[in-house]
Coordinates of C-alpha atoms and ligand atoms in Angstrom, one line a residue:
X702 CA 38.7 66.3 -18.3
X703 CA 39.9 64.4 -21.4
X704 CA 43.6 64.3 -22.0
X705 CA 43.4 62.3 -25.3
X706 CA 40.6 61.6 -27.7
X707 CA 40.6 58.8 -30.3
X708 CA 38.7 59.5 -33.5
X709 CA 37.0 56.4 -34.8
X710 CA 36.7 57.8 -38.3
X711 CA 38.5 59.0 -41.4
X712 CA 38.4 61.8 -44.0
X713 CA 37.2 65.3 -43.5
X714 CA 35.2 64.5 -40.3
X715 CA 38.3 63.1 -38.6
X716 CA 40.1 66.4 -39.5
X717 CA 37.1 68.3 -38.1
X718 CA 37.4 66.5 -34.7
X719 CA 41.2 66.8 -34.6
X720 CA 40.9 70.6 -35.1
X721 CA 38.5 70.9 -32.2
X722 CA 40.7 68.8 -30.0
X723 CA 43.8 70.9 -30.8
X724 CA 42.0 74.2 -30.0
X725 CA 40.9 72.7 -26.7
X726 CA 44.4 71.5 -25.8
X727 CA 43.4 67.8 -26.0
X728 CA 45.7 65.3 -27.7
X729 CA 44.2 63.4 -30.7
X730 CA 44.7 59.8 -31.9
X731 CA 43.9 58.9 -35.5
X732 CA 43.0 55.3 -36.4
X733 CA 43.4 54.1 -39.9
X734 CA 43.1 51.0 -42.2
X735 CA 46.1 49.9 -44.3
X736 CA 44.4 51.7 -47.2
X737 CA 44.6 55.0 -45.3
X738 CA 48.3 55.1 -44.2
X739 CA 48.9 58.2 -46.2
X740 CA 45.5 59.9 -45.3
X741 CA 45.4 63.4 -44.1
X742 CA 43.8 62.5 -40.7
X743 CA 46.8 60.3 -39.9
X744 CA 49.2 63.2 -40.7
X745 CA 47.2 65.8 -38.7
X746 CA 46.6 63.8 -35.5
X747 CA 49.1 63.8 -32.7
X748 CA 49.4 60.0 -32.9
X749 CA 48.0 57.2 -35.1
X750 CA 47.3 53.5 -34.9
X751 CA 46.7 51.1 -37.8
X752 CA 43.6 49.1 -37.0
X753 CA 43.3 46.6 -39.9
X754 CA 42.8 45.9 -43.5
X755 CA 40.9 48.1 -46.0
X756 CA 37.3 46.7 -45.6
X757 CA 35.6 48.8 -42.9
X758 CA 34.2 45.7 -41.3
X759 CA 37.8 44.8 -40.3
X760 CA 39.0 48.3 -39.4
X761 CA 36.7 51.3 -38.8
X762 CA 33.8 49.1 -37.7
X763 CA 35.9 46.5 -35.7
X764 CA 35.1 47.1 -32.0
X765 CA 38.1 45.2 -30.5
X766 CA 40.6 47.0 -32.8
X767 CA 39.3 50.4 -31.8
X768 CA 39.1 49.6 -28.1
X769 CA 42.7 48.2 -28.3
X770 CA 43.9 51.3 -30.0
X771 CA 42.5 53.3 -27.0
X772 CA 44.3 51.0 -24.6
X773 CA 47.6 51.2 -26.5
X774 CA 47.6 55.0 -26.7
X775 CA 45.9 55.8 -23.4
X776 CA 43.0 57.6 -25.0
X777 CA 40.2 58.3 -22.5
X778 CA 37.4 59.1 -25.0
X779 CA 36.2 58.2 -28.5
X780 CA 34.6 60.5 -31.0
X781 CA 32.8 58.5 -33.7
X782 CA 32.3 61.3 -36.3
X783 CA 29.3 60.4 -38.5
X784 CA 28.6 57.0 -40.2
X785 CA 30.6 54.0 -39.1
X786 CA 30.0 53.5 -35.3
X787 CA 28.3 56.8 -34.6
X788 CA 24.8 55.3 -34.1
X789 CA 25.8 51.8 -32.8
X790 CA 24.3 51.3 -29.4
X791 CA 26.2 48.1 -28.8
X792 CA 29.5 49.8 -29.5
X793 CA 28.6 52.6 -27.0
X794 CA 27.9 50.0 -24.3
X795 CA 31.2 48.3 -24.9
X796 CA 33.1 51.6 -24.9
X797 CA 31.6 52.5 -21.5
X798 CA 32.2 48.9 -20.2
X799 CA 35.9 49.5 -20.8
X800 CA 35.9 52.7 -18.8
X801 CA 36.1 54.9 -21.8
X802 CA 33.8 57.8 -22.7
X803 CA 31.8 57.9 -25.9
X804 CA 31.4 61.5 -27.2
X805 CA 27.8 61.3 -28.1
X806 CA 24.4 60.3 -26.7
X807 CA 23.8 57.3 -24.4
X808 CA 23.4 53.7 -25.8
X809 CA 19.7 53.9 -24.8
X810 CA 19.0 57.1 -26.7
X811 CA 20.7 55.7 -29.8
X812 CA 18.7 52.4 -29.4
X813 CA 15.3 54.2 -29.1
X814 CA 15.9 56.5 -32.0
X815 CA 17.2 53.7 -34.2
X816 CA 13.8 52.0 -33.8
X817 CA 11.7 54.3 -35.9
X818 CA 8.4 53.3 -34.2
X819 CA 9.8 53.8 -30.7
X820 CA 11.3 57.1 -31.9
X821 CA 7.9 58.3 -33.2
X822 CA 6.1 57.2 -30.0
X823 CA 8.7 59.0 -27.9
X824 CA 8.5 62.2 -29.9
X825 CA 4.7 62.1 -30.0
X826 CA 4.5 61.7 -26.2
X827 CA 6.9 64.7 -25.9
X828 CA 4.6 67.0 -28.0
X829 CA 6.4 66.8 -31.3
X830 CA 4.0 66.8 -34.3
X831 CA 4.2 63.6 -36.3
X832 CA 3.1 62.3 -39.7
X833 CA -0.4 60.8 -39.4
X834 CA -0.1 57.0 -39.5
X835 CA -0.4 53.7 -37.6
X836 CA 0.1 53.6 -33.9
X837 CA 3.1 51.3 -33.8
X838 CA 3.7 48.3 -36.0
X839 CA 1.2 46.9 -38.5
X840 CA 1.1 43.1 -38.2
X841 CA -0.8 42.2 -41.4
X842 CA -2.4 43.5 -44.7
X843 CA -5.8 43.5 -43.1
X844 CA -4.7 45.9 -40.4
X845 CA -2.8 47.9 -42.9
X846 CA -6.0 48.3 -44.9
X847 CA -8.0 49.6 -41.9
X848 CA -5.3 52.1 -41.1
X849 CA -4.9 53.2 -44.7
X850 CA -8.6 53.8 -45.1
X851 CA -8.6 55.9 -42.0
X852 CA -5.6 58.1 -42.9
X853 CA -6.4 58.2 -46.6
X854 CA -4.2 57.4 -49.7
X855 CA -1.5 57.7 -50.7
X856 CA 0.3 55.9 -47.9
X857 CA 3.8 54.8 -47.3
X858 CA 5.0 51.6 -45.7
X859 CA 8.2 52.0 -43.7
X860 CA 10.5 49.5 -41.9
X861 CA 10.8 50.0 -38.2
X862 CA 14.5 49.2 -38.4
X863 CA 14.9 51.4 -41.6
X864 CA 15.6 55.1 -41.8
X865 CA 17.3 57.3 -44.3
X866 CA 15.1 56.1 -47.1
X867 CA 15.9 52.4 -46.7
X868 CA 13.0 50.0 -46.6
X869 CA 10.2 52.2 -47.8
X870 CA 7.3 51.4 -50.2
X871 CA 4.7 53.7 -51.6
X872 CA 1.1 52.7 -52.1
X873 CA -0.6 55.4 -54.2
X874 CA -4.0 53.7 -54.0
X875 CA -5.8 50.8 -52.2
X876 CA -4.9 48.6 -55.2
X877 CA -1.2 49.0 -54.4
X878 CA -1.4 48.4 -50.7
X879 CA -1.0 44.6 -50.5
X880 CA 2.0 44.6 -52.8
X881 CA 3.7 47.6 -51.0
X882 CA 3.1 46.0 -47.6
X883 CA 4.5 42.6 -48.6
X884 CA 7.4 44.0 -50.4
X885 CA 8.4 46.4 -47.6
X886 CA 8.1 43.4 -45.2
X887 CA 10.3 41.0 -47.1
X888 CA 12.9 43.7 -47.9
X889 CA 13.0 44.8 -44.3
X890 CA 13.5 41.2 -43.2
X891 CA 16.3 40.7 -45.7
X892 CA 18.0 44.1 -45.0
X893 CA 17.6 44.4 -41.2
X894 CA 16.6 40.9 -40.0
X895 CA 13.5 42.6 -38.7
X896 CA 10.3 42.6 -40.7
X897 CA 8.2 45.0 -38.6
X898 CA 6.7 47.8 -40.7
X899 CA 4.5 50.8 -40.0
X900 CA 2.2 53.1 -42.1
X901 CA 2.2 56.8 -42.7
X902 CA 0.2 59.2 -44.8
X903 CA 2.5 59.9 -47.8
X904 CA 3.2 63.6 -48.2
X905 CA 3.5 64.4 -51.9
X906 CA 5.6 67.5 -52.1
X907 CA 7.3 68.3 -48.8
X908 CA 10.6 69.8 -47.9
X909 CA 13.1 68.0 -45.7
X910 CA 13.7 70.3 -42.8
X911 CA 15.9 69.2 -39.9
X912 CA 16.2 71.0 -36.5
X913 CA 19.6 70.9 -34.8
X914 CA 19.3 70.2 -31.1
X915 CA 21.9 70.0 -28.3
X916 CA 21.5 68.7 -24.8
X917 CA 23.7 68.6 -21.7
X918 CA 22.4 65.3 -20.4
X919 CA 21.0 67.0 -17.3
X920 CA 17.7 68.2 -18.6
X921 CA 18.9 71.4 -20.3
X922 CA 18.7 71.6 -24.1
X923 CA 18.8 74.2 -26.9
X924 CA 17.9 74.3 -30.6
X925 CA 20.1 75.8 -33.3
X926 CA 17.5 76.4 -35.9
X927 CA 16.9 74.3 -39.0
X928 CA 18.6 73.2 -42.2
X929 CA 16.8 72.7 -45.4
X930 CA 18.2 69.4 -46.9
X931 CA 15.6 68.9 -49.6
X932 CA 18.1 68.7 -52.4
X933 CA 18.9 65.0 -52.5
X934 CA 19.5 62.3 -55.0
X935 CA 18.7 58.7 -54.0
X936 CA 18.5 59.8 -50.4
X937 CA 22.0 61.3 -50.5
X938 CA 22.1 65.0 -49.7
X939 CA 23.7 67.2 -52.4
X940 CA 23.3 70.8 -51.1
X941 CA 22.1 72.1 -47.8
X942 CA 21.4 75.5 -46.3
X943 CA 20.6 77.3 -43.1
X944 CA 18.2 78.9 -42.4
X945 CA 15.6 77.2 -44.5
X946 CA 14.4 79.6 -47.2
X947 CA 10.8 78.7 -46.5
X948 CA 11.0 79.0 -42.7
X949 CA 10.1 82.3 -40.9
X950 CA 11.7 83.4 -37.6
X951 CA 8.4 82.8 -35.9
X952 CA 8.1 79.2 -37.2
X953 CA 11.8 78.6 -36.3
X954 CA 11.2 79.8 -32.7
X955 CA 8.1 77.6 -32.4
X956 CA 9.4 74.3 -33.8
X957 CA 12.8 74.9 -32.2
X958 CA 11.3 75.2 -28.8
X959 CA 9.2 72.1 -29.3
X960 CA 12.4 70.2 -30.2
X961 CA 14.5 71.6 -27.4
X962 CA 11.8 70.9 -24.8
X963 CA 11.5 67.3 -26.2
X964 CA 15.2 66.5 -25.9
X965 CA 15.5 68.2 -22.6
X966 CA 12.6 66.0 -21.5
X967 CA 14.6 62.8 -22.2
X968 CA 17.9 64.2 -20.7
X969 CA 19.5 64.0 -24.2
X970 CA 23.2 64.6 -24.3
X971 CA 25.2 66.0 -27.2
X972 CA 24.2 66.8 -30.8
X973 CA 21.0 65.5 -32.3
X974 CA 19.0 66.2 -35.4
X975 CA 15.2 66.0 -35.5
X976 CA 14.0 65.4 -39.1
X977 CA 10.7 66.8 -40.4
X978 CA 8.8 66.8 -43.6
X979 CA 7.5 70.3 -44.0
X980 CA 4.4 70.9 -46.2
X981 CA 1.9 73.7 -46.4
X982 CA 3.2 75.5 -43.3
X983 CA 3.2 72.3 -41.1
X984 CA 6.0 70.2 -39.6
X985 CA 5.7 66.4 -39.4
X986 CA 8.4 64.5 -37.5
X987 CA 9.8 61.4 -39.3
X988 CA 13.1 60.5 -37.6
X989 CA 15.8 61.6 -35.2
X990 CA 19.5 61.2 -35.8
X991 CA 21.7 60.8 -32.7
X992 CA 25.0 62.0 -34.3
X993 CA 26.8 65.0 -35.6
X994 CA 25.7 65.3 -39.2
X995 CA 27.7 65.9 -42.4
X996 CA 26.0 69.2 -42.9
X997 CA 26.5 70.6 -39.4
X998 CA 28.8 73.4 -40.7
X999 CA 26.0 75.4 -42.1
X1000 CA 24.5 75.6 -38.6
X1001 CA 27.9 76.5 -37.2
X1002 CA 28.3 79.2 -39.8
X1003 CA 25.0 81.0 -39.0
X1004 CA 25.1 80.5 -35.2
X1005 CA 28.9 81.1 -34.8
X1006 CA 29.3 78.0 -32.6
X1007 CA 31.7 75.0 -32.7
X1008 CA 29.4 72.0 -32.3
X1009 CA 32.3 69.5 -31.9
X1010 CA 33.7 71.6 -29.0
X1011 CA 30.3 71.5 -27.4
X1012 CA 30.1 67.7 -27.8
X1013 CA 33.4 67.3 -26.1
X1014 CA 32.4 69.7 -23.3
X1015 CA 29.2 68.0 -22.4
X1016 CA 30.8 64.5 -22.6
X1017 CA 33.2 65.8 -20.0
X1018 CA 30.3 66.8 -17.8
X1019 CA 30.7 70.5 -18.5
X1020 CA 27.8 72.8 -19.4
X1021 CA 27.2 74.0 -22.9
X1022 CA 28.9 77.3 -23.7
X1023 CA 25.6 79.1 -24.4
X1024 CA 22.0 79.3 -23.4
X1025 CA 19.1 79.6 -25.9
X1026 CA 18.8 83.4 -25.6
X1027 CA 22.4 83.8 -26.8
X1028 CA 21.7 81.8 -30.0
X1029 CA 20.7 83.9 -33.0
X1030 CA 20.8 83.2 -36.7
X1031 CA 23.2 85.6 -38.3
X1032 CA 23.1 85.5 -42.1
X1033 CA 22.8 82.6 -44.4
X1034 CA 25.0 79.5 -45.1
X1035 CA 25.1 77.0 -47.9
X1036 CA 27.0 73.7 -48.2
X1037 CA 27.8 71.7 -51.3
X1038 CA 29.0 68.1 -51.1
X1039 CA 31.8 67.4 -53.5
X1040 CA 32.0 63.7 -54.3
X1041 CA 34.6 61.7 -56.2
X1042 CA 32.0 60.6 -58.7
X1043 CA 31.6 60.8 -62.5
X1044 CA 28.6 62.5 -63.9
X1045 CA 26.0 61.9 -65.2
X1046 CA 25.6 58.6 -63.3
X1047 CA 27.5 59.5 -60.1
X1048 CA 29.8 56.5 -60.7
X1049 CA 32.4 56.3 -57.9
X1050 CA 35.7 57.7 -59.3
X1051 CA 38.5 57.1 -56.8
X1052 CA 42.2 57.5 -57.8
X1053 CA 45.1 59.9 -57.9
X1054 CA 44.5 63.6 -57.2
X1055 CA 46.7 65.9 -59.2
X1056 CA 46.6 69.5 -58.5
X1057 CA 44.4 70.6 -55.6
X1058 CA 43.6 74.2 -54.7
X1059 CA 41.0 75.1 -52.0
X1060 CA 39.1 78.4 -52.2
X1061 CA 39.4 81.0 -49.5
X1062 CA 38.4 84.5 -48.6
X1063 CA 35.7 86.0 -46.4
X1064 CA 32.9 83.6 -45.5
X1065 CA 34.4 80.5 -47.1
X1066 CA 35.1 77.2 -45.3
X1067 CA 36.5 74.1 -47.0
X1068 CA 36.3 70.9 -45.0
X1069 CA 38.3 68.3 -46.9
X1070 CA 41.1 65.8 -46.3
X1071 CA 42.3 66.1 -49.9
X1072 CA 45.9 67.2 -50.8
X1073 CA 47.8 67.3 -54.1
X1074 CA 49.2 63.9 -54.8
X1075 CA 46.7 62.0 -52.5
X1076 CA 45.2 58.7 -53.8
X1077 CA 41.6 58.3 -52.9
X1078 CA 41.0 54.7 -51.9
X1079 CA 38.1 52.8 -53.5
X1080 CA 36.8 51.3 -50.2
X1081 CA 34.9 54.2 -48.5
X1082 CA 32.4 57.0 -49.0
X1083 CA 32.9 59.1 -52.1
X1084 CA 32.6 62.5 -50.2
X1085 CA 35.9 64.3 -50.6
X1086 CA 35.1 67.9 -49.7
X1087 CA 32.4 70.1 -48.3
X1088 CA 32.4 73.7 -49.4
X1089 CA 30.5 75.9 -47.0
X1090 CA 29.9 79.6 -47.6
X1091 CA 28.2 82.2 -45.4
X1092 CA 26.8 85.5 -46.5
X1093 CA 24.9 88.3 -44.8
X1094 CA 21.8 87.1 -46.6
X1095 CA 20.9 84.3 -49.0
X1096 CA 21.8 86.2 -52.2
X1097 CA 25.2 87.0 -50.8
X1098 CA 25.8 83.4 -49.8
X1099 CA 24.8 82.2 -53.4
X1100 CA 27.2 84.6 -55.1
X1101 CA 29.9 83.7 -52.7
X1102 CA 29.4 80.1 -53.4
X1103 CA 29.6 80.7 -57.1
X1104 CA 32.8 82.7 -56.5
X1105 CA 34.4 80.0 -54.3
X1106 CA 33.6 77.3 -56.8
X1107 CA 35.4 79.3 -59.5
X1108 CA 38.6 79.2 -57.4
X1109 CA 38.4 75.5 -56.5
X1110 CA 40.7 73.1 -58.5
X1111 CA 40.6 69.3 -58.1
X1112 CA 42.5 67.6 -60.9
X1113 CA 43.1 63.9 -61.8
X1114 CA 39.7 62.6 -60.6
X1115 CA 36.1 63.1 -61.7
X1116 CA 34.0 65.0 -59.1
X1117 CA 30.4 66.3 -58.8
X1118 CA 31.7 69.9 -59.0
X1119 CA 30.2 70.6 -62.5
X1120 CA 26.8 70.0 -61.0
X1121 CA 26.9 73.0 -58.8
X1122 CA 27.7 75.6 -61.5
X1123 CA 24.7 74.3 -63.4
X1124 CA 22.5 74.3 -60.3
X1125 CA 23.4 77.8 -59.4
X1126 CA 22.0 79.0 -62.7
X1127 CA 18.5 77.5 -61.9
X1128 CA 15.8 80.0 -60.9
X1129 CA 14.4 77.4 -58.3
X1130 CA 17.8 77.4 -56.6
X1131 CA 18.2 81.2 -56.8
X1132 CA 14.7 81.7 -55.2
X1133 CA 14.9 78.7 -52.8
X1134 CA 11.7 77.2 -54.1
X1135 CA 12.4 73.5 -54.3
X1136 CA 11.0 70.4 -52.5
X1137 CA 12.4 66.9 -52.0
X1138 CA 11.6 65.9 -55.6
X1139 CA 13.0 68.9 -57.4
X1140 CA 16.7 67.7 -57.7
X1141 CA 15.8 64.2 -59.1
X1142 CA 13.5 65.8 -61.7
X1143 CA 16.1 68.4 -62.7
X1144 CA 18.8 65.7 -63.0
X1145 CA 16.5 63.6 -65.2
X1146 CA 16.1 66.5 -67.6
X1147 CA 19.6 68.0 -67.4
X1148 CA 22.2 65.3 -67.1
X1149 CA 21.0 61.8 -68.0
Ligands
LIG2013 C1 8.3 60.2 -46.3 C2 8.0 60.8 -47.5 C3 6.7 61.2 -47.7 N1 5.7 61.0 -46.8 N2 7.3 60.0 -45.4 C4 12.9 59.4 -47.3 C5 14.1 59.3 -46.3 C6 13.5 59.0 -45.0 N3 14.2 59.8 -44.0 C7 12.1 59.5 -45.1 N4 11.8 59.7 -46.5 C8 10.6 60.1 -46.9 N5 9.5 59.8 -46.0 C9 6.1 60.3 -45.6 N6 5.1 60.1 -44.7 C10 9.0 61.1 -48.4 C11 10.3 60.7 -48.1 C12 11.3 61.0 -49.1 C13 12.3 61.9 -48.9 C14 12.4 62.6 -47.7 C15 13.4 63.5 -47.5 C16 14.3 63.8 -48.5 C17 14.2 63.2 -49.7 C18 13.2 62.3 -49.9 C19 13.1 61.6 -51.2 C20 12.1 60.7 -51.4 C21 11.2 60.4 -50.4

C-alpha cells in the first residue's frame, strides 16, 4: 500500500489528487516551480518540494527533478494528473526503473495509444468501430489518391504522432488532396519529428462523444458511460456534460460494453477515455487518451464514484470498488471551464486575483486552486476553475448551473465567465442540439 504519493502537477488537478490521498489516509507531496511557491497545491499538500524555475521544461516536465523529489521525501508513487507527464511513456519507464509506482497505465499502453495508427489498429482488432480510412500509414500522394477515391471525399489527413487536433488537414475534394497531404506531412515532421500520416473519411457534422473506461490491469474493466464534449474552441473544450444529450440508455450500454471489453482485452489499468465521433446514430473511434481527463468530474457526478481513488486502488494492486452492474447513471451533470482569458479573443489574462467567492449548495462542485489575493502566474495553462453541477435531469442541471454562476465572484482578472451566461440563453444549449462546429459558429456571430 502506498504511504506517500507525489503529485507531479499543479493547479486544480493537484488539489483533486491531494483530496483523494487525504481521504485514503495517504500522505501527499506537492512539487512546484519557483513561480508556484504561493500556490494552493503547495499549501494543501502534507509536504512540498521546489523542483525548478518557472518554465515547465525545467520543473513540471523535468524527469530528474521529479524523481529526486520522490527520493528526498520517500514518496512511493507518482500521480501525474493530466497534461505535463501524464502520457509520457519514457517517464513511466524511468519511474518504474527507480522502483516507484506510476499511477496510470503502463508505458506500453501509453506508447501504443500515442501512435494514432497503432491505436486505431488495436481498437479495430478489439471490435471497436472506427472511422473508415487508410489501413495504416499512407506513404505518398498516389496512395492517398487511391484510398480517398475508395472512401470518398471529403477526407482528412492526420499525423500518426498527432492527436487532439494537431497535425490535421482537410481535403474537401480531389483537387485539394495533394496540398492537404503535403502540408500535413511537413507540419507533422516539424511538430513531432515524424512525418507519417493517415487518411480518414471526414465526418461533416459529428458530436465528440467520449466513453470513460476503467481497468484493473488483470483483464477486468468497466465503462462509466459517455460525456458529450462537442462544445470546443480551437480544440479546447469549453463545456462538457454527462450523459450525452443525444445518447440513449441502449446506445450507452452497447458502446460502453464494446469499450469495456476492448480495454479488458488489453489488460488496461486505470482510467482511460475512448474518443468517438458520433454522427447519424453511429460511433466512430478516433483516439484513446490514457489519462484522467479534465472533465472527469461530470462522470463522477452522475455515477457517484471517485475516479482518483480508483486509480490509486488499482495502482496498489487492489480491485476496483465496483463492478459494471453497480454502475448506473443518476441524473445529469455539466461542467464549465473557467479560464483566465479576456474575451472576445481568449487572450491569456494572468495577474492578481482580488475577491474570490466560490458557489455552493446542493449539486454544486467547484474544483479550483484560486484564493483571494492569489497571483496567477503567466507560465502555465489558463484554466483556473471548473464549475460542475449535477441535477436530477438536464433541465435541473442547467438551471443549477445558471444559479451557481450567479453566485461566483472572481475579481481582478478577466475570465471566460461572461461566456456561460450568454451560452445558457441559447436554444441549442437548452435543448442539447449542438455538434462540434456549433460553438465556433456561435462565437463568430456573438463575440468577435
Ligand atoms: C475528425 C473530424 C472529422 N472527421 N476526424 C479534432 C481533434 C481530434 N481529436 C480529432 N478531430 C477531428 N477529427 C474525421 N474523420 C473532425 C475533428 C474535429 C473535432 C473533433 C472533436 C471536437 C472538435 C473538433 C473540431 C474540429 C474538428
